[in-house]
XYZ file of C-alpha atoms in Angstrom:
733
model
C 109.497 -75.351 -35.278
C 109.989 -76.196 -38.922
C 107.210 -77.691 -40.944
C 108.606 -79.917 -43.724
C 106.694 -80.742 -46.897
C 103.297 -79.929 -45.379
C 100.362 -81.805 -46.795
C 102.107 -82.633 -50.075
C 104.393 -85.182 -48.501
C 101.957 -86.053 -45.732
C 104.531 -88.020 -43.888
C 106.447 -88.210 -40.711
C 109.869 -89.685 -40.175
C 110.353 -91.450 -36.870
C 113.904 -91.971 -35.677
C 114.295 -94.660 -33.064
C 116.839 -95.006 -30.346
C 116.668 -97.529 -27.536
C 117.920 -96.299 -24.153
C 119.047 -99.085 -21.859
C 121.111 -98.575 -18.739
C 123.184 -101.524 -17.491
C 124.443 -102.072 -13.980
C 128.123 -102.857 -13.410
C 127.035 -105.621 -11.070
C 123.941 -107.223 -12.650
C 122.956 -107.848 -16.258
C 119.290 -108.050 -17.154
C 117.780 -109.596 -20.219
C 114.649 -107.399 -20.524
C 114.351 -105.872 -24.007
C 111.899 -103.452 -25.624
C 111.754 -103.676 -29.430
C 110.441 -100.755 -31.519
C 110.592 -99.823 -35.202
C 113.451 -97.691 -36.392
C 111.368 -95.557 -38.749
C 107.814 -95.049 -39.832
C 106.161 -93.216 -42.701
C 102.573 -92.278 -41.938
C 99.694 -90.178 -43.168
C 98.975 -88.015 -40.138
C 95.347 -87.486 -41.036
C 94.654 -90.867 -39.448
C 96.153 -93.388 -37.045
C 98.912 -95.586 -38.461
C 100.172 -98.820 -36.932
C 103.785 -98.675 -35.821
C 104.065 -102.276 -37.063
C 103.450 -101.068 -40.640
C 107.160 -100.169 -40.669
C 107.942 -103.892 -40.757
C 108.945 -104.104 -37.081
C 106.257 -104.975 -34.541
C 106.619 -103.360 -31.077
C 107.204 -106.016 -28.414
C 108.910 -106.840 -25.106
C 110.925 -109.854 -23.999
C 112.688 -111.156 -20.906
C 109.900 -110.279 -18.446
C 107.944 -112.577 -16.139
C 104.813 -112.242 -14.067
C 102.195 -109.520 -14.407
C 103.520 -106.318 -15.971
C 102.408 -102.713 -16.173
C 102.972 -100.968 -19.515
C 102.446 -97.262 -20.041
C 102.803 -95.340 -23.301
C 102.962 -91.551 -23.155
C 103.066 -89.178 -26.140
C 104.378 -85.648 -25.696
C 102.174 -84.573 -28.630
C 99.587 -86.153 -30.867
C 97.487 -89.200 -30.023
C 98.148 -92.867 -29.379
C 95.951 -95.928 -28.977
C 95.825 -99.709 -29.006
C 92.998 -101.637 -30.673
C 93.510 -105.110 -29.145
C 92.642 -105.282 -25.448
C 91.930 -109.004 -25.017
C 92.948 -110.390 -21.609
C 94.547 -107.176 -20.401
C 93.341 -104.743 -17.753
C 93.363 -100.990 -17.854
C 95.848 -99.534 -15.380
C 94.466 -97.160 -12.778
C 95.245 -93.522 -13.399
C 95.845 -93.789 -17.139
C 93.623 -92.485 -19.882
C 92.174 -95.565 -21.443
C 92.919 -97.831 -24.331
C 91.600 -95.873 -27.273
C 91.664 -92.304 -28.429
C 87.904 -91.869 -28.239
C 88.051 -91.940 -24.472
C 85.445 -94.677 -24.186
C 87.382 -96.537 -21.504
C 89.055 -93.534 -19.931
C 88.715 -92.698 -16.249
C 86.955 -89.498 -15.256
C 90.148 -87.404 -15.133
C 90.691 -87.940 -18.871
C 88.912 -85.624 -21.258
C 87.954 -85.636 -24.920
C 89.601 -87.601 -27.667
C 93.158 -86.284 -27.372
C 94.545 -89.064 -25.253
C 98.252 -88.683 -24.799
C 98.759 -91.706 -22.556
C 97.496 -95.221 -22.118
C 98.260 -97.824 -19.465
C 97.460 -101.518 -19.203
C 98.389 -104.665 -17.206
C 98.885 -108.263 -18.259
C 101.344 -111.027 -18.960
C 104.146 -110.554 -21.450
C 102.293 -112.470 -24.173
C 99.076 -110.519 -23.754
C 100.916 -107.198 -23.663
C 102.743 -108.070 -26.890
C 99.406 -108.749 -28.564
C 98.292 -105.266 -27.508
C 101.552 -103.570 -28.532
C 101.166 -105.046 -32.013
C 98.208 -102.669 -32.445
C 99.948 -99.552 -31.034
C 99.148 -96.626 -33.360
C 100.125 -92.960 -33.571
C 98.504 -89.866 -35.047
C 100.404 -86.555 -35.153
C 99.078 -83.068 -34.504
C 101.588 -80.951 -36.427
C 104.212 -80.808 -33.690
C 107.872 -81.512 -34.354
C 110.236 -83.269 -32.023
C 107.437 -85.123 -30.263
C 108.240 -88.281 -28.259
C 106.507 -91.544 -27.386
C 107.770 -93.087 -24.171
C 107.006 -96.737 -23.336
C 107.628 -97.971 -19.776
C 107.541 -101.642 -18.705
C 107.625 -102.460 -14.990
C 106.306 -105.190 -12.696
C 102.675 -104.555 -11.865
C 102.377 -102.161 -8.959
C 105.286 -99.984 -10.073
C 104.765 -96.790 -12.015
C 107.347 -94.856 -14.009
C 107.184 -91.057 -14.089
C 108.612 -89.693 -17.343
C 108.816 -86.198 -15.824
C 111.648 -87.055 -13.405
C 112.698 -90.622 -14.319
C 111.606 -92.013 -10.924
C 109.609 -95.128 -10.105
C 106.763 -95.235 -7.579
C 105.012 -98.056 -5.770
C 101.919 -97.922 -3.566
C 102.214 -100.528 -0.777
C 99.516 -101.733 1.611
C 96.114 -103.324 1.870
C 92.793 -102.418 3.427
C 92.722 -103.089 7.193
C 96.519 -103.488 7.181
C 97.253 -100.538 9.458
C 100.803 -99.202 9.555
C 102.423 -96.433 11.597
C 104.505 -93.674 10.092
C 107.735 -95.080 11.578
C 107.080 -98.564 10.184
C 106.155 -97.217 6.747
C 109.301 -95.076 6.632
C 111.506 -98.020 7.639
C 109.877 -100.389 5.138
C 110.297 -97.908 2.300
C 113.965 -97.366 3.077
C 114.558 -101.135 3.139
C 113.091 -101.574 -0.337
C 115.015 -101.579 -3.628
C 113.954 -101.745 -7.271
C 116.234 -102.278 -10.277
C 119.259 -101.144 -8.293
C 117.518 -98.063 -6.841
C 117.105 -97.399 -3.093
C 113.564 -96.758 -1.908
C 112.313 -94.046 0.432
C 109.026 -92.595 1.617
C 107.902 -90.406 -1.262
C 108.818 -86.701 -1.387
C 106.503 -84.555 -3.522
C 108.284 -81.425 -4.683
C 106.170 -80.211 -7.629
C 102.604 -79.989 -8.876
C 103.485 -82.298 -11.775
C 104.656 -84.991 -9.397
C 101.630 -84.562 -7.133
C 99.232 -84.849 -10.080
C 101.031 -88.001 -11.250
C 100.510 -89.638 -7.867
C 96.955 -88.369 -7.395
C 95.916 -90.218 -10.554
C 97.258 -93.490 -9.199
C 96.514 -93.338 -5.462
C 92.994 -94.115 -4.275
C 93.703 -94.498 -0.528
C 95.175 -92.360 2.227
C 98.926 -92.982 2.074
C 101.918 -91.843 4.165
C 104.398 -89.447 2.522
C 107.877 -88.354 3.686
C 106.931 -85.082 5.467
C 106.948 -84.313 9.210
C 107.419 -81.528 11.771
C 108.290 -83.987 14.585
C 111.803 -83.547 15.996
C 112.172 -87.336 15.984
C 112.388 -87.192 12.180
C 113.431 -83.643 11.359
C 117.057 -82.645 11.098
C 116.669 -78.995 12.125
C 118.502 -77.728 15.155
C 115.709 -75.530 16.469
C 114.676 -75.689 20.094
C 111.093 -76.176 18.968
C 110.372 -77.891 15.664
C 106.586 -77.742 15.825
C 105.291 -76.069 12.667
C 108.576 -76.440 10.762
C 107.709 -79.006 8.089
C 110.546 -80.864 6.429
C 111.034 -83.668 3.968
C 112.452 -86.418 6.134
C 113.406 -89.044 3.536
C 115.193 -89.545 0.258
C 117.442 -87.003 -1.480
C 115.378 -84.124 0.005
C 115.939 -85.254 3.616
C 116.311 -82.205 5.894
C 114.838 -79.650 3.460
C 112.229 -77.300 4.943
C 109.293 -76.742 2.581
C 106.586 -75.160 4.806
C 106.462 -72.858 7.834
C 103.203 -73.264 9.737
C 101.772 -70.162 11.405
C 100.396 -70.218 14.928
C 97.114 -72.087 15.027
C 94.515 -72.477 17.803
C 92.486 -75.668 17.467
C 88.799 -74.769 17.712
C 87.923 -78.201 19.153
C 90.670 -78.717 21.682
C 91.767 -75.168 22.287
C 95.385 -76.303 21.867
C 97.721 -73.733 20.366
C 100.511 -74.800 18.003
C 103.872 -73.176 17.927
C 104.461 -70.414 15.402
C 107.135 -71.709 13.050
C 107.867 -68.176 11.943
C 108.976 -67.412 15.485
C 111.228 -70.456 15.361
C 113.498 -69.069 12.651
C 111.758 -71.246 10.069
C 112.960 -70.669 6.512
C 111.720 -72.448 3.374
C 114.544 -73.742 1.213
C 114.941 -72.090 -2.171
C 113.111 -74.036 -4.876
C 111.215 -76.225 -2.409
C 108.135 -74.178 -1.573
C 105.610 -76.543 -3.167
C 102.922 -77.880 -0.832
C 99.348 -79.054 -1.368
C 97.714 -78.983 2.058
C 93.988 -79.454 2.211
C 91.782 -76.613 3.459
C 92.704 -75.550 7.045
C 95.537 -78.086 7.125
C 97.891 -78.771 8.853
C 96.001 -78.062 12.088
C 97.271 -80.389 14.861
C 93.635 -81.387 15.412
C 94.175 -84.005 18.166
C 94.444 -82.553 21.664
C 96.662 -85.039 23.459
C 100.337 -84.063 23.446
C 101.452 -87.582 22.618
C 99.121 -87.536 19.622
C 100.142 -84.266 18.059
C 99.577 -84.372 14.298
C 103.190 -84.309 13.152
C 103.246 -86.641 10.124
C 101.761 -86.105 6.670
C 99.769 -88.276 4.321
C 98.190 -87.723 0.879
C 94.487 -88.244 0.378
C 92.821 -89.791 -2.654
C 92.076 -86.241 -3.821
C 95.796 -85.433 -3.949
C 95.474 -83.038 -0.992
C 97.693 -83.390 2.099
C 96.743 -83.738 5.752
C 98.571 -84.099 9.089
C 97.907 -86.972 11.458
C 99.550 -88.414 14.582
C 102.617 -90.412 13.587
C 101.492 -93.404 15.636
C 97.931 -93.504 14.300
C 96.539 -96.802 13.064
C 94.067 -95.385 10.538
C 96.477 -95.354 7.567
C 96.800 -98.591 5.570
C 99.087 -97.525 2.716
C 102.380 -95.791 1.992
C 104.162 -94.718 -1.189
C 107.718 -95.725 -2.036
C 109.769 -93.613 -4.437
C 112.823 -94.976 -6.278
C 115.323 -92.708 -7.960
C 117.276 -89.528 -7.354
C 119.671 -90.860 -4.741
C 123.235 -89.775 -5.494
C 125.344 -92.376 -7.288
C 122.439 -94.606 -8.239
C 120.931 -95.457 -11.640
C 118.495 -98.086 -12.782
C 120.087 -101.273 -14.038
C 117.337 -101.746 -16.617
C 115.031 -98.869 -17.298
C 112.773 -100.643 -19.744
C 112.277 -97.386 -21.585
C 112.028 -96.742 -25.316
C 111.808 -93.237 -26.791
C 110.822 -92.437 -30.361
C 111.944 -89.058 -31.731
C 109.351 -87.805 -34.177
C 109.295 -85.248 -36.966
C 105.692 -84.884 -38.017
C 103.781 -82.873 -40.533
C 100.351 -81.457 -39.844
C 97.326 -83.550 -39.086
C 93.629 -82.702 -39.171
C 94.186 -80.514 -36.116
C 96.720 -78.408 -37.946
C 95.753 -74.940 -39.186
C 98.020 -72.788 -41.354
C 96.670 -69.744 -39.511
C 98.629 -70.807 -36.435
C 101.391 -68.833 -38.164
C 101.346 -65.310 -36.661
C 102.968 -63.796 -39.752
C 100.179 -65.194 -41.909
C 97.563 -63.857 -39.514
C 99.399 -60.526 -39.520
C 99.338 -60.125 -43.291
C 95.652 -61.118 -43.382
C 94.805 -58.625 -40.638
C 97.027 -56.043 -42.362
C 95.062 -56.287 -45.611
C 91.819 -55.813 -43.697
C 93.183 -52.809 -41.802
C 94.535 -51.271 -45.017
C 91.192 -51.681 -46.782
C 89.396 -49.912 -43.941
C 92.097 -47.223 -43.797
C 91.874 -46.468 -47.542
C 88.105 -46.064 -47.357
C 88.414 -43.817 -44.329
C 91.156 -41.708 -45.977
C 89.205 -41.288 -49.219
C 86.097 -40.331 -47.280
C 87.916 -38.084 -44.859
C 89.796 -36.043 -47.462
C 86.501 -35.030 -49.087
C 84.680 -34.440 -45.794
C 87.550 -32.230 -44.629
C 87.271 -30.242 -47.869
C 83.602 -29.561 -47.199
C 84.321 -28.921 -43.521
C 87.073 -26.439 -44.399
C 84.864 -24.717 -46.949
C 82.039 -24.171 -44.445
C 84.282 -23.068 -41.578
C 86.460 -20.610 -43.595
C 84.214 -19.142 -46.275
C 83.054 -16.346 -43.973
C 86.608 -14.970 -43.740
C 86.605 -12.385 -46.470
C 90.356 -12.078 -46.512
C 90.885 -15.772 -47.152
C 90.393 -16.745 -50.760
C 90.856 -20.441 -50.292
C 87.675 -21.566 -51.946
C 90.059 -21.927 -54.895
C 92.606 -24.228 -53.278
C 94.140 -25.951 -56.230
C 96.943 -27.489 -58.154
C 100.478 -26.189 -58.019
C 101.323 -25.730 -61.700
C 104.725 -24.872 -63.090
C 104.090 -22.680 -66.151
C 107.636 -21.402 -66.598
C 109.017 -24.224 -68.698
C 107.197 -24.656 -71.986
C 109.359 -27.594 -72.993
C 108.546 -29.714 -69.957
C 105.020 -28.596 -69.142
C 102.443 -29.697 -71.720
C 99.913 -26.978 -70.954
C 102.306 -24.036 -71.252
C 101.238 -23.145 -74.797
C 97.628 -23.572 -73.843
C 98.073 -21.117 -71.010
C 99.772 -18.589 -73.289
C 96.845 -18.715 -75.662
C 94.372 -17.782 -72.952
C 96.458 -15.194 -71.103
C 95.917 -11.537 -71.895
C 98.742 -9.729 -73.628
C 100.836 -7.125 -71.842
C 103.274 -6.817 -69.034
C 100.976 -8.425 -66.468
C 102.479 -11.434 -64.705
C 101.168 -14.786 -65.960
C 100.433 -16.028 -62.445
C 98.264 -13.017 -61.820
C 96.339 -13.667 -64.999
C 95.447 -17.123 -63.643
C 93.126 -15.519 -61.118
C 91.118 -13.724 -63.817
C 88.114 -15.027 -65.699
C 90.406 -16.723 -68.197
C 90.987 -19.489 -65.641
C 87.610 -20.987 -66.579
C 88.802 -21.565 -70.123
C 91.935 -23.212 -68.842
C 90.008 -25.423 -66.389
C 87.968 -26.771 -69.281
C 91.182 -28.155 -70.793
C 92.482 -29.888 -67.638
C 92.386 -33.717 -67.524
C 89.923 -33.717 -64.629
C 87.589 -31.424 -66.544
C 87.754 -33.627 -69.590
C 87.062 -36.637 -67.368
C 83.929 -34.989 -66.022
C 82.815 -34.023 -69.486
C 83.425 -37.414 -71.042
C 82.112 -39.539 -68.190
C 79.276 -37.402 -66.871
C 78.554 -34.887 -69.613
C 79.510 -32.046 -67.261
C 81.283 -28.886 -68.364
C 82.945 -26.947 -65.526
C 81.574 -23.429 -65.107
C 82.694 -21.409 -62.129
C 84.167 -24.506 -60.560
C 86.584 -24.294 -57.679
C 89.609 -26.524 -58.139
C 91.343 -27.868 -55.048
C 94.010 -30.333 -54.135
C 95.521 -31.776 -51.011
C 98.605 -33.835 -50.399
C 99.295 -35.981 -47.339
C 102.275 -37.625 -45.750
C 101.344 -40.080 -43.000
C 103.207 -42.339 -40.621
C 101.328 -44.608 -38.274
C 101.595 -47.631 -36.015
C 98.954 -50.097 -34.928
C 99.888 -51.445 -31.501
C 98.079 -54.673 -30.704
C 98.041 -56.082 -27.167
C 95.980 -59.166 -27.976
C 98.898 -61.394 -29.026
C 98.796 -60.380 -32.690
C 101.776 -58.831 -34.457
C 102.011 -55.039 -34.670
C 101.791 -53.057 -37.897
C 103.635 -49.921 -39.008
C 102.709 -47.954 -42.115
C 103.923 -45.015 -44.192
C 101.753 -43.423 -46.836
C 101.559 -40.473 -49.152
C 98.445 -39.335 -50.959
C 97.220 -36.708 -53.400
C 93.591 -35.681 -53.771
C 92.387 -33.568 -56.739
C 88.895 -32.118 -56.646
C 86.495 -29.699 -58.301
C 83.323 -28.290 -56.791
C 80.854 -25.426 -57.273
C 77.896 -23.852 -55.576
C 74.512 -24.693 -57.080
C 71.154 -23.263 -55.974
C 72.956 -20.955 -53.528
C 72.885 -23.409 -50.615
C 74.331 -26.575 -52.172
C 77.948 -27.504 -52.859
C 78.539 -30.235 -55.435
C 81.867 -31.770 -56.417
C 83.968 -34.673 -57.562
C 87.394 -35.797 -56.312
C 90.044 -38.260 -57.390
C 92.487 -39.643 -54.818
C 95.792 -41.478 -55.345
C 97.589 -43.097 -52.403
C 100.680 -45.264 -51.887
C 101.268 -47.105 -48.638
C 103.951 -49.421 -47.246
C 103.012 -51.582 -44.266
C 105.485 -53.585 -42.159
C 103.852 -56.533 -40.410
C 105.677 -57.932 -37.373
C 109.469 -58.094 -37.181
C 110.408 -60.813 -39.694
C 110.046 -58.837 -42.936
C 106.407 -59.454 -43.908
C 105.258 -56.456 -45.976
C 102.288 -55.033 -47.839
C 102.871 -52.469 -50.613
C 99.614 -50.862 -51.696
C 98.524 -48.478 -54.425
C 94.978 -47.184 -54.329
C 92.796 -45.043 -56.574
C 89.342 -43.731 -55.758
C 86.721 -41.443 -57.255
C 84.221 -39.685 -55.004
C 81.133 -37.623 -55.786
C 80.110 -35.360 -52.924
C 77.606 -32.689 -51.949
C 77.029 -30.331 -49.022
C 73.665 -28.725 -48.307
C 72.719 -26.142 -45.681
C 69.365 -24.725 -44.612
C 70.835 -21.850 -42.666
C 74.188 -20.289 -41.927
C 75.122 -22.752 -39.145
C 73.640 -26.150 -40.004
C 74.599 -28.278 -42.983
C 74.689 -31.871 -44.198
C 77.547 -33.515 -46.115
C 77.181 -36.662 -48.184
C 79.301 -38.698 -50.586
C 79.520 -41.933 -52.551
C 82.678 -43.398 -53.980
C 84.435 -46.243 -55.709
C 88.056 -47.325 -55.279
C 90.548 -49.979 -56.233
C 93.604 -51.230 -54.305
C 96.534 -53.125 -55.758
C 98.339 -55.027 -52.967
C 101.806 -56.503 -53.467
C 102.336 -58.989 -50.647
C 105.508 -60.468 -49.184
C 105.060 -63.059 -46.421
C 107.794 -64.588 -44.252
C 106.874 -67.973 -42.810
C 107.169 -67.920 -39.037
C 108.412 -71.506 -38.772
C 111.073 -70.973 -41.437
C 112.164 -67.346 -41.850
C 114.107 -68.183 -45.009
C 110.861 -69.116 -46.722
C 109.601 -66.053 -48.654
C 106.184 -66.126 -50.334
C 104.828 -63.391 -52.593
C 101.541 -62.508 -54.261
C 99.420 -59.760 -55.772
C 95.851 -59.076 -54.727
C 93.299 -56.613 -56.054
C 90.546 -55.046 -53.934
C 87.370 -53.338 -55.152
C 85.834 -50.803 -52.767
C 82.447 -49.118 -52.512
C 81.729 -46.558 -49.823
C 79.333 -43.857 -48.671
C 79.165 -41.406 -45.787
C 76.679 -38.886 -44.366
C 77.744 -36.191 -41.920
C 75.553 -33.762 -39.950
C 77.232 -30.493 -38.849
C 76.526 -27.562 -36.554
C 78.833 -24.486 -36.655
C 79.177 -22.039 -33.789
C 81.275 -18.845 -34.005
C 82.379 -16.703 -31.075
C 85.082 -14.063 -31.378
C 88.096 -15.812 -32.890
C 86.835 -19.315 -32.128
C 84.980 -21.534 -34.560
C 83.461 -24.753 -33.187
C 81.917 -27.608 -35.100
C 79.680 -30.343 -33.657
C 79.058 -33.291 -35.941
C 77.615 -36.769 -36.270
C 78.622 -39.250 -38.948
C 77.452 -42.541 -40.468
C 79.838 -44.602 -42.642
C 79.443 -47.744 -44.718
C 82.004 -49.466 -46.915
C 82.362 -52.742 -48.773
C 85.751 -54.139 -49.772
C 85.842 -57.162 -52.087
C 89.253 -58.825 -51.880
C 89.826 -60.931 -54.981
C 91.036 -64.514 -54.847
C 94.762 -64.905 -55.456
C 97.619 -67.388 -55.171
C 101.042 -66.989 -53.605
C 104.228 -68.061 -55.295
C 107.537 -69.210 -53.850
C 107.553 -72.895 -52.912
C 105.413 -75.747 -51.729
C 104.148 -73.693 -48.749
C 102.366 -71.258 -51.081
C 98.668 -70.720 -50.407
C 95.624 -69.920 -52.496
C 93.151 -67.500 -50.904
C 89.469 -67.358 -51.749
C 87.571 -64.139 -52.321
C 86.893 -62.232 -49.100
C 84.259 -59.577 -48.375
C 84.840 -56.917 -45.726
C 81.990 -54.712 -44.565
C 82.815 -51.516 -42.690
C 80.025 -50.000 -40.623
C 80.357 -47.286 -38.003
C 78.636 -44.294 -36.464
C 80.438 -41.466 -34.723
C 79.969 -38.121 -33.000
C 82.600 -35.497 -32.395
C 83.628 -31.891 -32.004
C 86.221 -29.622 -33.625
C 87.435 -26.277 -32.292
C 89.635 -23.832 -34.226
C 91.227 -20.634 -33.021
C 91.911 -17.956 -35.661
C 94.928 -15.723 -35.199
C 95.823 -13.139 -37.822
C 99.431 -13.238 -39.035
C 101.242 -11.525 -41.874
C 99.505 -12.392 -45.149
C 97.167 -14.906 -43.594
C 95.954 -16.756 -40.550
C 97.310 -19.285 -38.063
C 94.584 -21.679 -36.899
C 95.443 -24.245 -34.174
C 92.707 -26.817 -33.608
C 91.699 -29.865 -31.642
C 89.325 -32.651 -32.544
C 87.753 -35.511 -30.586
C 85.576 -38.188 -32.169
C 83.831 -41.224 -30.640
C 83.148 -44.263 -32.866
C 80.755 -47.142 -32.383
C 81.964 -50.058 -34.491
C 79.203 -52.057 -36.198
C 81.463 -54.004 -38.547
C 80.754 -57.769 -38.719
C 83.478 -60.407 -38.632
C 84.960 -61.597 -41.911
C 86.080 -65.135 -42.773
C 89.282 -65.863 -44.686
C 89.616 -69.210 -46.502
C 92.871 -70.626 -47.851
C 94.376 -73.897 -49.018
C 97.790 -75.090 -50.111
C 98.200 -74.877 -53.873
C 99.659 -78.373 -53.653
C 96.609 -79.628 -51.730
C 93.512 -77.716 -52.884
C 91.112 -80.182 -51.261
C 92.064 -79.261 -47.687
C 90.709 -75.864 -46.709
C 91.732 -73.772 -43.730
C 89.867 -70.799 -42.361
C 90.476 -67.799 -40.127
C 88.016 -65.241 -38.812
C 89.070 -61.591 -38.874
C 87.346 -60.534 -35.682
C 86.171 -57.039 -35.004
C 87.160 -57.477 -31.371
C 86.480 -53.900 -30.376
C 83.076 -52.237 -30.143
C 84.109 -48.657 -29.732
C 87.044 -46.336 -30.216
C 88.032 -42.739 -29.716
C 90.098 -40.529 -32.016
C 92.100 -37.642 -30.597
C 93.674 -35.095 -32.935
C 95.784 -31.977 -32.425
C 97.082 -29.798 -35.248
C 97.192 -26.445 -36.904
C 96.373 -24.835 -40.244
C 98.460 -22.108 -41.827
C 96.546 -20.097 -44.418
C 98.520 -17.597 -46.449
C 96.411 -15.408 -48.686
C 96.839 -16.342 -52.346
C 99.666 -18.720 -51.451
C 100.290 -21.992 -49.670
C 97.859 -23.702 -47.351
C 99.638 -25.956 -44.837
C 98.291 -28.282 -42.171
C 99.811 -30.787 -39.800
C 98.288 -33.046 -37.172
C 98.908 -35.876 -34.745
C 96.155 -38.437 -34.310
C 95.642 -41.403 -31.981
C 92.859 -43.931 -32.436
C 92.248 -45.982 -29.280
C 90.196 -49.189 -29.520
C 88.547 -50.505 -26.356
C 91.426 -49.114 -24.288
C 93.515 -51.965 -25.701
C 94.826 -51.474 -29.225
C 95.779 -48.164 -30.684
C 96.772 -46.554 -33.968
C 99.045 -43.502 -34.144
C 99.246 -41.239 -37.172
C 101.265 -38.156 -38.087
C 100.022 -36.248 -41.140
C 101.205 -33.285 -43.177
C 98.915 -31.655 -45.714
C 99.913 -29.054 -48.290
C 97.849 -27.247 -50.927
C 98.268 -24.237 -53.171
C 95.650 -22.064 -54.854
C 95.688 -20.691 -58.376
């Protein structure tokens, strides 16, 4: 579906073509006149006559039935003088005020009315159309003598024949139908082969009426010894087709047992299994053999029932015209308008899945950046508490990998030389001496602390961590999936104060690429965050971690329009973030196992700035959006410590349960070309809980590299999931 010049043009182009079939034997003069084109504002109904051509009919006599059916959108007439509403159609106007009970709401797609040619033309002069954003919609107008109904689904005509107290047997009804013709088409007792056809008739039939179905050998064409229970269509193009095999049935009233059609080699024809029997029907209710219930009729409800073929309680029958081989209507009286429409007031730009995907992607990224910034610091404090007892591991000083060998390329080389002791001692070794404090004071992070907070590092531990991540968000709720790749570096400094308190500050940089869907929609993000953190313990096994932080995300957005994949729209959007977290921990050591039980409370606020896309007339302007992230969680971590050469190998497993308390967030957007029309979409937090499973290992080499890798899966309400693979590397100095 291709949306053309949405809202700016506000127009639809209607191409007209008149379909008239002529018989080789008879020429008819009936004509339906319609406009060839129409330009309309689809926010309201527009008269078809505003094109300069007024819809009308000519060449008809007597009382006529006119139906107008729209495949999309709404239609109505406003002049109803001296015409009658046709039974089974949905009223005159789009407000449903004159609609029968089966019609609902204001989205009337069909209207039907009876009257003379002159009165119908007066009504057609007020025929109006209102689009709903669909393309290729059609309006079909049918004109037939009153009593005939045209079904646009199969191109057949139908006529209900009979009168109250005008009883007719099945044989007489079948013969009368087959003797009837209409516009060059042979008639037959109706065959109902689909739910669509049955619903069409149910809306127009108010009396019990014979239909062309029987299991009586007088009418059936099967060669079985016993035909009882083998129901066939016995008229029209479907004559001889078996559509239902009745199982053995014992009548509770008469005690008579029907034959089991399944035992009679009954086989339903392929593609003809539709049936709409009423409850406990067919049942051969009448006991007398000569009055077996072998012929079918349709009730006013649309349900089917079996009755004796010779009964006199049925007053009506339905004739169907059309479908017989070699026949076509001499005059169809049918006009079809092909429509290309733009959106109406029912249109919403967020019907585009790619647009929804990039909106959801920004929300997911914002939450992910907050979680990553928080988690990197919490893991630092977690690692510090769970490893500091190992005397042989000196990783309280996890830090920055610094190349000091090239004075020309490294700006701090001379500075290092000035602070290193003279002699033959290796420079790297000297970095672990007390002189490191002097050097730390000259690092950018130290200067940042000093300038911004008046803090001078003394006995600070410097640490860093780098991450490579690859993840996928698999959504089963009809939304497009997301895949992301990211890399991040966290630099931090912390120190022990008052013996039982750890205090620190960290800066995190992260780049992330997110692919949304399969069409090429992308989000490229760069984030920066600063976090102040502290860890306090009252004994050797219980401690509390807390942090506050601020971050900023720069999103470069590329959106592919779903309806037109060649339409590329771009934009840049900034996001301010504020976040805090509190974590309660309990450590338990036994032999080579270290276990950690924890509970966590998180809160974050992301303020997405307003921004405008660029590209073409489909570009949107988005208003500011606020995202609140709230969650509580509990979990457990278990590490096993195995001594290896120059360090330790520590495999671990983690499980964490989250309760999501995040409220929904509303997104508002409008076309740049039409700022007065606003569209909205709600980013729903459609999951209440989730579980995170993680497996990984740490590799600690004394006075060397610290490596970690893990695989994580986040499962949301057993429906959506997020996979992540992470590699972390650090080096002390």
